[in-house]
Amino acid sequence: RYALAVLWYQTNDLQVVHESLSGEEIVNVFDEGYDPLALTEEDIEWNQSTNWMSEKGLCLWHGVTCHPHEQLGEKFDGDFYVAILNITSNNIHGVLPREVYTALGKMKALDVSKNRFAGPVEGDIGMLSDLQDLFLFENGFSGNIPQEIGQLSNLFNLYLNDNKFMGQLPSQLGTMSKLRGVSMFNNSLDGRVPPGLGNLKNLIALYLDTNKFTGQIPKSFGGMTGMIDLRLRQNDFSGSVPSELGELKQLETLYLDTNPRIKGSIPSELGGLVKLSELHLYQMNLNGKLPSELGLLEGLVYL
């Protein structure tokens, strides 16, 4: 209850919200003209707050799902271990307090997407060792993605897109073997993509588009054999299209376009991607002939 009370206070007290958002360049993330210091109490009111900070047990608070109680079941008027905190699309302003990471250690899913959170994601997030789903997308989070996120060894889905994250992807992501979905698009991430991501054989969707990544697309990506949807468009990758992408036999969508520094020919190995329906290669510096093997892709609807 303490962690949720801190979250409530830090996002509902107007002075605290003003202080936490001062200096944050949020105008480019949200609607034009957004001024955190001009917010009023009415502006920061949550859309849904049923039972929050009331005498009701936290298991009845909006967006809170507790672990099943041995005697009382799943939904009851009491306090118990939080399994899911889902406060998406709730008009919440401010900084996500570290207590959410440090005091809710048995949480399985955290969804604060589509709000107006800002500031960094603290390294304490690594304490959520049971977490399976982390949805922080469409906010104003900034700074680096903490290396401690690699401690979330049970994570299936990591969605951080549409924020203001910068810096390099933590190499620790390559050790998170249970990952199935990773979405990082529309940030300001840069540097080289860690080749260790190629170890993620359970990954089916990887969205790194619309960032500032450089260097070559890792050849190790050919090891992501479960991949269905791979999007690397609109970055600053260089080198050639790795032929190892032809090992992704489950691939249905491949976006490599808008990387003007990628040159060379299209690998004939892409013709072995029999499930491919979309292949985006425009605004690149490719040359040579179109591989005849692409004509074997009967399901291809976009080239």
Tab-separated table of C-alpha atoms in Angstrom:
chain	number	residue	atom	x	y	z
A	1	ARG	CA	0.000	0.000	0.000
A	2	TYR	CA	2.887	2.368	0.756
A	3	ALA	CA	4.291	2.207	-2.788
A	4	LEU	CA	0.901	2.952	-4.341
A	5	ALA	CA	0.334	5.792	-1.870
A	6	VAL	CA	3.641	7.355	-2.952
A	7	LEU	CA	2.608	6.987	-6.602
A	8	TRP	CA	-0.713	8.687	-5.868
A	9	TYR	CA	0.852	11.542	-3.925
A	10	GLN	CA	3.616	12.233	-6.446
A	11	THR	CA	1.180	12.412	-9.345
A	12	ASN	CA	-1.752	14.180	-7.671
A	13	ASP	CA	-0.042	16.866	-5.601
A	14	LEU	CA	0.260	19.822	-7.975
A	15	GLN	CA	3.396	21.243	-6.372
A	16	VAL	CA	5.150	17.878	-6.488
A	17	VAL	CA	4.161	17.409	-10.136
A	18	HIS	CA	5.478	20.873	-11.013
A	19	GLU	CA	8.771	20.179	-9.234
A	20	SER	CA	9.217	16.738	-10.774
A	21	LEU	CA	8.543	17.972	-14.306
A	22	SER	CA	10.497	21.219	-14.147
A	23	GLY	CA	13.274	21.172	-16.712
A	24	GLU	CA	11.733	18.282	-18.647
A	25	GLU	CA	11.533	18.980	-22.394
A	26	ILE	CA	8.154	17.409	-22.903
A	27	VAL	CA	6.880	19.671	-25.664
A	28	ASN	CA	8.199	17.353	-28.404
A	29	VAL	CA	6.734	14.203	-26.870
A	30	PHE	CA	3.211	15.408	-26.239
A	31	ASP	CA	0.960	17.967	-27.876
A	32	GLU	CA	2.524	21.219	-29.009
A	33	GLY	CA	2.507	23.911	-26.359
A	34	TYR	CA	2.454	21.549	-23.372
A	35	ASP	CA	3.876	23.433	-20.371
A	36	PRO	CA	4.263	21.317	-17.206
A	37	LEU	CA	4.514	24.382	-14.980
A	38	ALA	CA	1.162	25.657	-16.232
A	39	LEU	CA	-0.686	22.516	-15.184
A	40	THR	CA	-3.622	22.954	-12.821
A	41	GLU	CA	-5.115	20.505	-10.342
A	42	GLU	CA	-7.841	19.758	-12.850
A	43	ASP	CA	-5.242	18.996	-15.545
A	44	ILE	CA	-3.531	16.286	-13.474
A	45	GLU	CA	-6.664	14.528	-12.275
A	46	TRP	CA	-6.564	10.822	-13.087
A	47	ASN	CA	-9.198	9.553	-15.511
A	48	GLN	CA	-9.921	6.573	-13.274
A	49	SER	CA	-9.109	6.402	-9.565
A	50	THR	CA	-11.824	4.207	-8.070
A	51	ASN	CA	-11.041	3.357	-4.418
A	52	TRP	CA	-7.509	4.796	-4.491
A	53	MET	CA	-6.491	6.120	-1.058
A	54	SER	CA	-9.820	5.023	0.403
A	55	GLU	CA	-10.561	2.626	3.242
A	56	LYS	CA	-11.041	-0.112	0.668
A	57	GLY	CA	-8.284	-2.682	0.405
A	58	LEU	CA	-5.816	-2.035	-2.391
A	59	CYS	CA	-6.989	-5.201	-4.151
A	60	LEU	CA	-10.130	-3.232	-5.060
A	61	TRP	CA	-8.285	-0.152	-6.326
A	62	HIS	CA	-8.566	0.725	-10.005
A	63	GLY	CA	-5.880	-0.995	-12.071
A	64	VAL	CA	-4.649	-3.201	-9.225
A	65	THR	CA	-4.891	-6.975	-9.411
A	66	CYS	CA	-3.626	-8.928	-6.429
A	67	HIS	CA	-2.236	-12.427	-6.326
A	68	PRO	CA	-5.001	-14.888	-5.372
A	69	HIS	CA	-5.472	-15.180	-1.632
A	70	GLU	CA	-5.663	-18.703	-0.239
A	71	GLN	CA	-8.956	-18.046	1.549
A	72	LEU	CA	-10.370	-14.926	-0.099
A	73	GLY	CA	-9.679	-15.609	-3.772
A	74	GLU	CA	-8.607	-13.067	-6.377
A	75	LYS	CA	-10.826	-9.993	-5.819
A	76	PHE	CA	-11.389	-9.053	-2.198
A	77	ASP	CA	-11.518	-6.047	0.100
A	78	GLY	CA	-8.058	-6.226	1.572
A	79	ASP	CA	-4.338	-5.698	1.050
A	80	PHE	CA	-2.195	-8.413	-0.493
A	81	TYR	CA	0.712	-8.853	-2.905
A	82	VAL	CA	0.193	-6.896	-6.147
A	83	ALA	CA	0.336	-9.069	-9.252
A	84	ILE	CA	-0.637	-6.491	-11.896
A	85	LEU	CA	-0.578	-2.708	-11.912
A	86	ASN	CA	-2.364	-1.499	-15.031
A	87	ILE	CA	-2.984	2.262	-15.075
A	88	THR	CA	-2.654	2.818	-18.815
A	89	SER	CA	-4.282	5.819	-20.530
A	90	ASN	CA	-5.063	7.490	-17.202
A	91	ASN	CA	-3.791	11.072	-17.639
A	92	ILE	CA	-1.067	10.583	-15.031
A	93	HIS	CA	1.617	13.296	-14.848
A	94	GLY	CA	4.922	13.220	-13.018
A	95	VAL	CA	7.732	10.822	-12.223
A	96	LEU	CA	7.251	7.103	-11.586
A	97	PRO	CA	8.538	6.684	-8.000
A	98	ARG	CA	11.226	4.130	-7.236
A	99	GLU	CA	8.935	2.613	-4.585
A	100	VAL	CA	6.966	0.985	-7.406
A	101	TYR	CA	10.110	-1.034	-8.170
A	102	THR	CA	11.346	-1.644	-4.629
A	103	ALA	CA	8.114	-2.458	-2.769
A	104	LEU	CA	6.142	-4.487	-5.312
A	105	GLY	CA	8.595	-7.328	-5.759
A	106	LYS	CA	5.998	-9.973	-6.612
A	107	MET	CA	4.480	-8.001	-9.479
A	108	LYS	CA	4.017	-9.888	-12.771
A	109	ALA	CA	2.924	-7.031	-15.028
A	110	LEU	CA	3.433	-3.261	-14.972
A	111	ASP	CA	1.553	-1.155	-17.511
A	112	VAL	CA	1.792	2.635	-17.217
A	113	SER	CA	1.633	3.255	-20.970
A	114	LYS	CA	-0.086	6.217	-22.628
A	115	ASN	CA	0.337	8.643	-19.749
A	116	ARG	CA	2.561	11.668	-19.133
A	117	PHE	CA	5.274	10.171	-17.003
A	118	ALA	CA	8.676	11.797	-17.391
A	119	GLY	CA	12.202	11.517	-16.053
A	120	PRO	CA	14.491	8.479	-15.953
A	121	VAL	CA	13.660	4.846	-15.271
A	122	GLU	CA	15.663	4.026	-12.160
A	123	GLY	CA	18.007	1.045	-11.930
A	124	ASP	CA	15.842	-0.222	-9.069
A	125	ILE	CA	13.564	-1.642	-11.755
A	126	GLY	CA	15.865	-4.661	-11.716
A	127	MET	CA	14.337	-5.620	-8.360
A	128	LEU	CA	11.103	-6.691	-10.083
A	129	SER	CA	12.500	-10.172	-10.623
A	130	ASP	CA	9.084	-11.803	-11.195
A	131	LEU	CA	8.003	-9.309	-13.854
A	132	GLN	CA	6.775	-10.803	-17.128
A	133	ASP	CA	5.346	-7.767	-18.926
A	134	LEU	CA	6.688	-4.198	-18.844
A	135	PHE	CA	4.777	-1.559	-20.781
A	136	LEU	CA	6.115	2.011	-20.493
A	137	PHE	CA	5.351	3.158	-24.041
A	138	GLU	CA	3.914	6.541	-25.068
A	139	ASN	CA	5.195	8.627	-22.176
A	140	GLY	CA	8.035	11.106	-21.728
A	141	PHE	CA	10.607	8.870	-20.033
A	142	SER	CA	14.154	10.030	-20.703
A	143	GLY	CA	17.787	9.181	-20.022
A	144	ASN	CA	19.438	5.824	-20.615
A	145	ILE	CA	17.710	2.475	-20.413
A	146	PRO	CA	19.201	1.095	-17.169
A	147	GLN	CA	21.494	-1.920	-17.400
A	148	GLU	CA	19.605	-3.412	-14.460
A	149	ILE	CA	16.708	-4.130	-16.787
A	150	GLY	CA	18.735	-7.193	-17.764
A	151	GLN	CA	17.976	-8.629	-14.319
A	152	LEU	CA	14.344	-9.159	-15.354
A	153	SER	CA	15.045	-12.721	-16.416
A	154	ASN	CA	11.356	-13.692	-16.500
A	155	LEU	CA	10.315	-10.895	-18.840
A	156	PHE	CA	8.304	-11.799	-21.952
A	157	ASN	CA	7.415	-8.331	-23.262
A	158	LEU	CA	9.433	-5.101	-23.089
A	159	TYR	CA	7.700	-2.108	-24.691
A	160	LEU	CA	9.503	1.234	-24.285
A	161	ASN	CA	8.598	2.868	-27.602
A	162	ASP	CA	7.535	6.497	-28.046
A	163	ASN	CA	9.612	8.000	-25.264
A	164	LYS	CA	12.819	10.056	-25.066
A	165	PHE	CA	15.306	7.345	-24.166
A	166	MET	CA	18.840	7.941	-25.402
A	167	GLY	CA	22.204	6.227	-25.357
A	168	GLN	CA	22.959	2.632	-26.218
A	169	LEU	CA	20.866	-0.467	-25.731
A	170	PRO	CA	22.096	-2.400	-22.681
A	171	SER	CA	24.014	-5.495	-23.775
A	172	GLN	CA	22.264	-7.332	-20.933
A	173	LEU	CA	19.163	-7.590	-23.118
A	174	GLY	CA	20.900	-10.447	-24.908
A	175	THR	CA	20.693	-12.585	-21.745
A	176	MET	CA	16.901	-12.257	-21.355
A	177	SER	CA	16.108	-15.550	-23.031
A	178	LYS	CA	12.331	-15.493	-22.411
A	179	LEU	CA	11.739	-12.259	-24.330
A	180	ARG	CA	9.124	-12.498	-27.070
A	181	GLY	CA	8.428	-8.853	-27.856
A	182	VAL	CA	10.828	-5.879	-27.704
A	183	SER	CA	9.649	-2.457	-28.867
A	184	MET	CA	12.006	0.539	-28.759
A	185	PHE	CA	10.884	2.597	-31.758
A	186	ASN	CA	10.561	6.392	-31.708
A	187	ASN	CA	13.295	7.164	-29.204
A	188	SER	CA	16.792	8.668	-29.555
A	189	LEU	CA	18.796	5.493	-28.991
A	190	ASP	CA	22.175	5.369	-30.690
A	191	GLY	CA	25.390	3.401	-31.032
A	192	ARG	CA	25.684	-0.166	-32.187
A	193	VAL	CA	22.983	-2.734	-31.568
A	194	PRO	CA	24.304	-5.413	-29.166
A	195	PRO	CA	25.056	-8.588	-31.161
A	196	GLY	CA	23.898	-10.598	-28.134
A	197	LEU	CA	20.304	-9.960	-29.205
A	198	GLY	CA	20.913	-12.736	-31.697
A	199	ASN	CA	20.773	-15.177	-28.784
A	200	LEU	CA	17.069	-14.490	-28.233
A	201	LYS	CA	15.581	-17.486	-30.000
A	202	ASN	CA	12.105	-16.934	-28.502
A	203	LEU	CA	11.869	-13.352	-29.763
A	204	ILE	CA	9.105	-12.959	-32.339
A	205	ALA	CA	8.961	-9.146	-32.661
A	206	LEU	CA	11.798	-6.606	-32.538
A	207	TYR	CA	11.059	-2.944	-33.243
A	208	LEU	CA	14.165	-0.726	-33.245
A	209	ASP	CA	12.949	1.658	-35.955
A	210	THR	CA	13.136	5.450	-35.861
A	211	ASN	CA	16.207	5.821	-33.673
A	212	LYS	CA	19.861	6.729	-34.322
A	213	PHE	CA	21.524	3.320	-34.360
A	214	THR	CA	24.821	3.068	-36.248
A	215	GLY	CA	27.204	0.372	-37.416
A	216	GLN	CA	26.297	-2.819	-39.205
A	217	ILE	CA	23.185	-4.863	-38.630
A	218	PRO	CA	24.585	-7.725	-36.520
A	219	LYS	CA	25.082	-10.972	-38.425
A	220	SER	CA	24.081	-12.705	-35.201
A	221	PHE	CA	20.488	-11.645	-35.904
A	222	GLY	CA	20.312	-14.822	-37.968
A	223	GLY	CA	20.119	-16.668	-34.646
A	224	MET	CA	16.725	-15.182	-33.753
A	225	THR	CA	15.038	-18.153	-35.355
A	226	GLY	CA	11.595	-17.446	-33.904
A	227	MET	CA	11.452	-13.938	-35.379
A	228	ILE	CA	8.241	-12.989	-37.191
A	229	ASP	CA	8.399	-9.188	-37.355
A	230	LEU	CA	11.753	-7.340	-37.587
A	231	ARG	CA	11.787	-3.553	-38.011
A	232	LEU	CA	15.075	-1.643	-38.260
A	233	ARG	CA	13.955	1.176	-40.555
A	234	GLN	CA	14.852	4.855	-40.218
A	235	ASN	CA	18.226	4.583	-38.488
A	236	ASP	CA	21.824	5.174	-39.550
A	237	PHE	CA	22.955	1.601	-40.088
A	238	SER	CA	25.828	1.043	-42.514
A	239	GLY	CA	27.512	-1.862	-44.269
A	240	SER	CA	25.489	-4.410	-46.194
A	241	VAL	CA	22.316	-6.388	-45.606
A	242	PRO	CA	23.550	-9.508	-43.776
A	243	SER	CA	22.844	-12.735	-45.636
A	244	GLU	CA	22.258	-14.360	-42.223
A	245	LEU	CA	18.788	-12.802	-42.168
A	246	GLY	CA	17.907	-15.591	-44.578
A	247	GLU	CA	17.973	-17.954	-41.576
A	248	LEU	CA	14.821	-16.368	-40.125
A	249	LYS	CA	12.430	-18.894	-41.642
A	250	GLN	CA	9.415	-17.682	-39.629
A	251	LEU	CA	9.845	-14.064	-40.743
A	252	GLU	CA	6.760	-12.372	-42.178
A	253	THR	CA	7.727	-8.681	-42.028
A	254	LEU	CA	11.165	-7.127	-42.630
A	255	TYR	CA	11.616	-3.327	-42.568
A	256	LEU	CA	15.168	-2.201	-43.432
A	257	ASP	CA	14.244	0.929	-45.391
A	258	THR	CA	15.423	4.494	-44.772
A	259	ASN	CA	18.965	3.501	-43.885
A	260	PRO	CA	20.778	5.381	-46.681
A	261	ARG	CA	24.249	4.184	-45.625
A	262	ILE	CA	23.435	0.504	-46.181
A	263	LYS	CA	24.908	-0.477	-49.557
A	264	GLY	CA	25.672	-3.492	-51.674
A	265	SER	CA	23.365	-6.053	-53.197
A	266	ILE	CA	20.257	-7.733	-51.838
A	267	PRO	CA	21.268	-11.178	-50.507
A	268	SER	CA	19.789	-14.037	-52.489
A	269	GLU	CA	19.264	-15.821	-49.149
A	270	LEU	CA	16.240	-13.608	-48.533
A	271	GLY	CA	14.518	-15.700	-51.183
A	272	GLY	CA	14.386	-18.517	-48.638
A	273	LEU	CA	12.060	-16.579	-46.341
A	274	VAL	CA	9.001	-18.457	-47.534
A	275	LYS	CA	6.602	-16.803	-45.064
A	276	LEU	CA	7.634	-13.245	-45.936
A	277	SER	CA	4.763	-10.918	-46.859
A	278	GLU	CA	6.448	-7.506	-46.524
A	279	LEU	CA	9.997	-6.548	-47.521
A	280	HIS	CA	10.841	-2.832	-47.273
A	281	LEU	CA	14.163	-1.805	-48.853
A	282	TYR	CA	13.571	1.721	-50.155
A	283	GLN	CA	15.757	4.765	-49.395
A	284	MET	CA	18.898	2.663	-49.155
A	285	ASN	CA	22.079	2.641	-51.248
A	286	LEU	CA	21.594	-0.848	-52.699
A	287	ASN	CA	22.824	-1.867	-56.147
A	288	GLY	CA	23.039	-4.847	-58.433
A	289	LYS	CA	20.293	-7.052	-59.753
A	290	LEU	CA	17.174	-8.065	-57.899
A	291	PRO	CA	17.737	-11.699	-56.845
A	292	SER	CA	15.580	-14.045	-58.870
A	293	GLU	CA	15.000	-16.052	-55.671
A	294	LEU	CA	12.637	-13.336	-54.458
A	295	GLY	CA	10.261	-14.473	-57.192
A	296	LEU	CA	9.724	-17.682	-55.230
A	297	LEU	CA	8.090	-15.786	-52.353
A	298	GLU	CA	4.465	-16.481	-53.195
A	299	GLY	CA	3.130	-14.657	-50.143
A	300	LEU	CA	5.065	-11.448	-50.764
A	301	VAL	CA	2.611	-8.557	-51.129
A	302	TYR	CA	4.961	-5.598	-50.574
A	303	LEU	CA	8.427	-5.118	-52.065
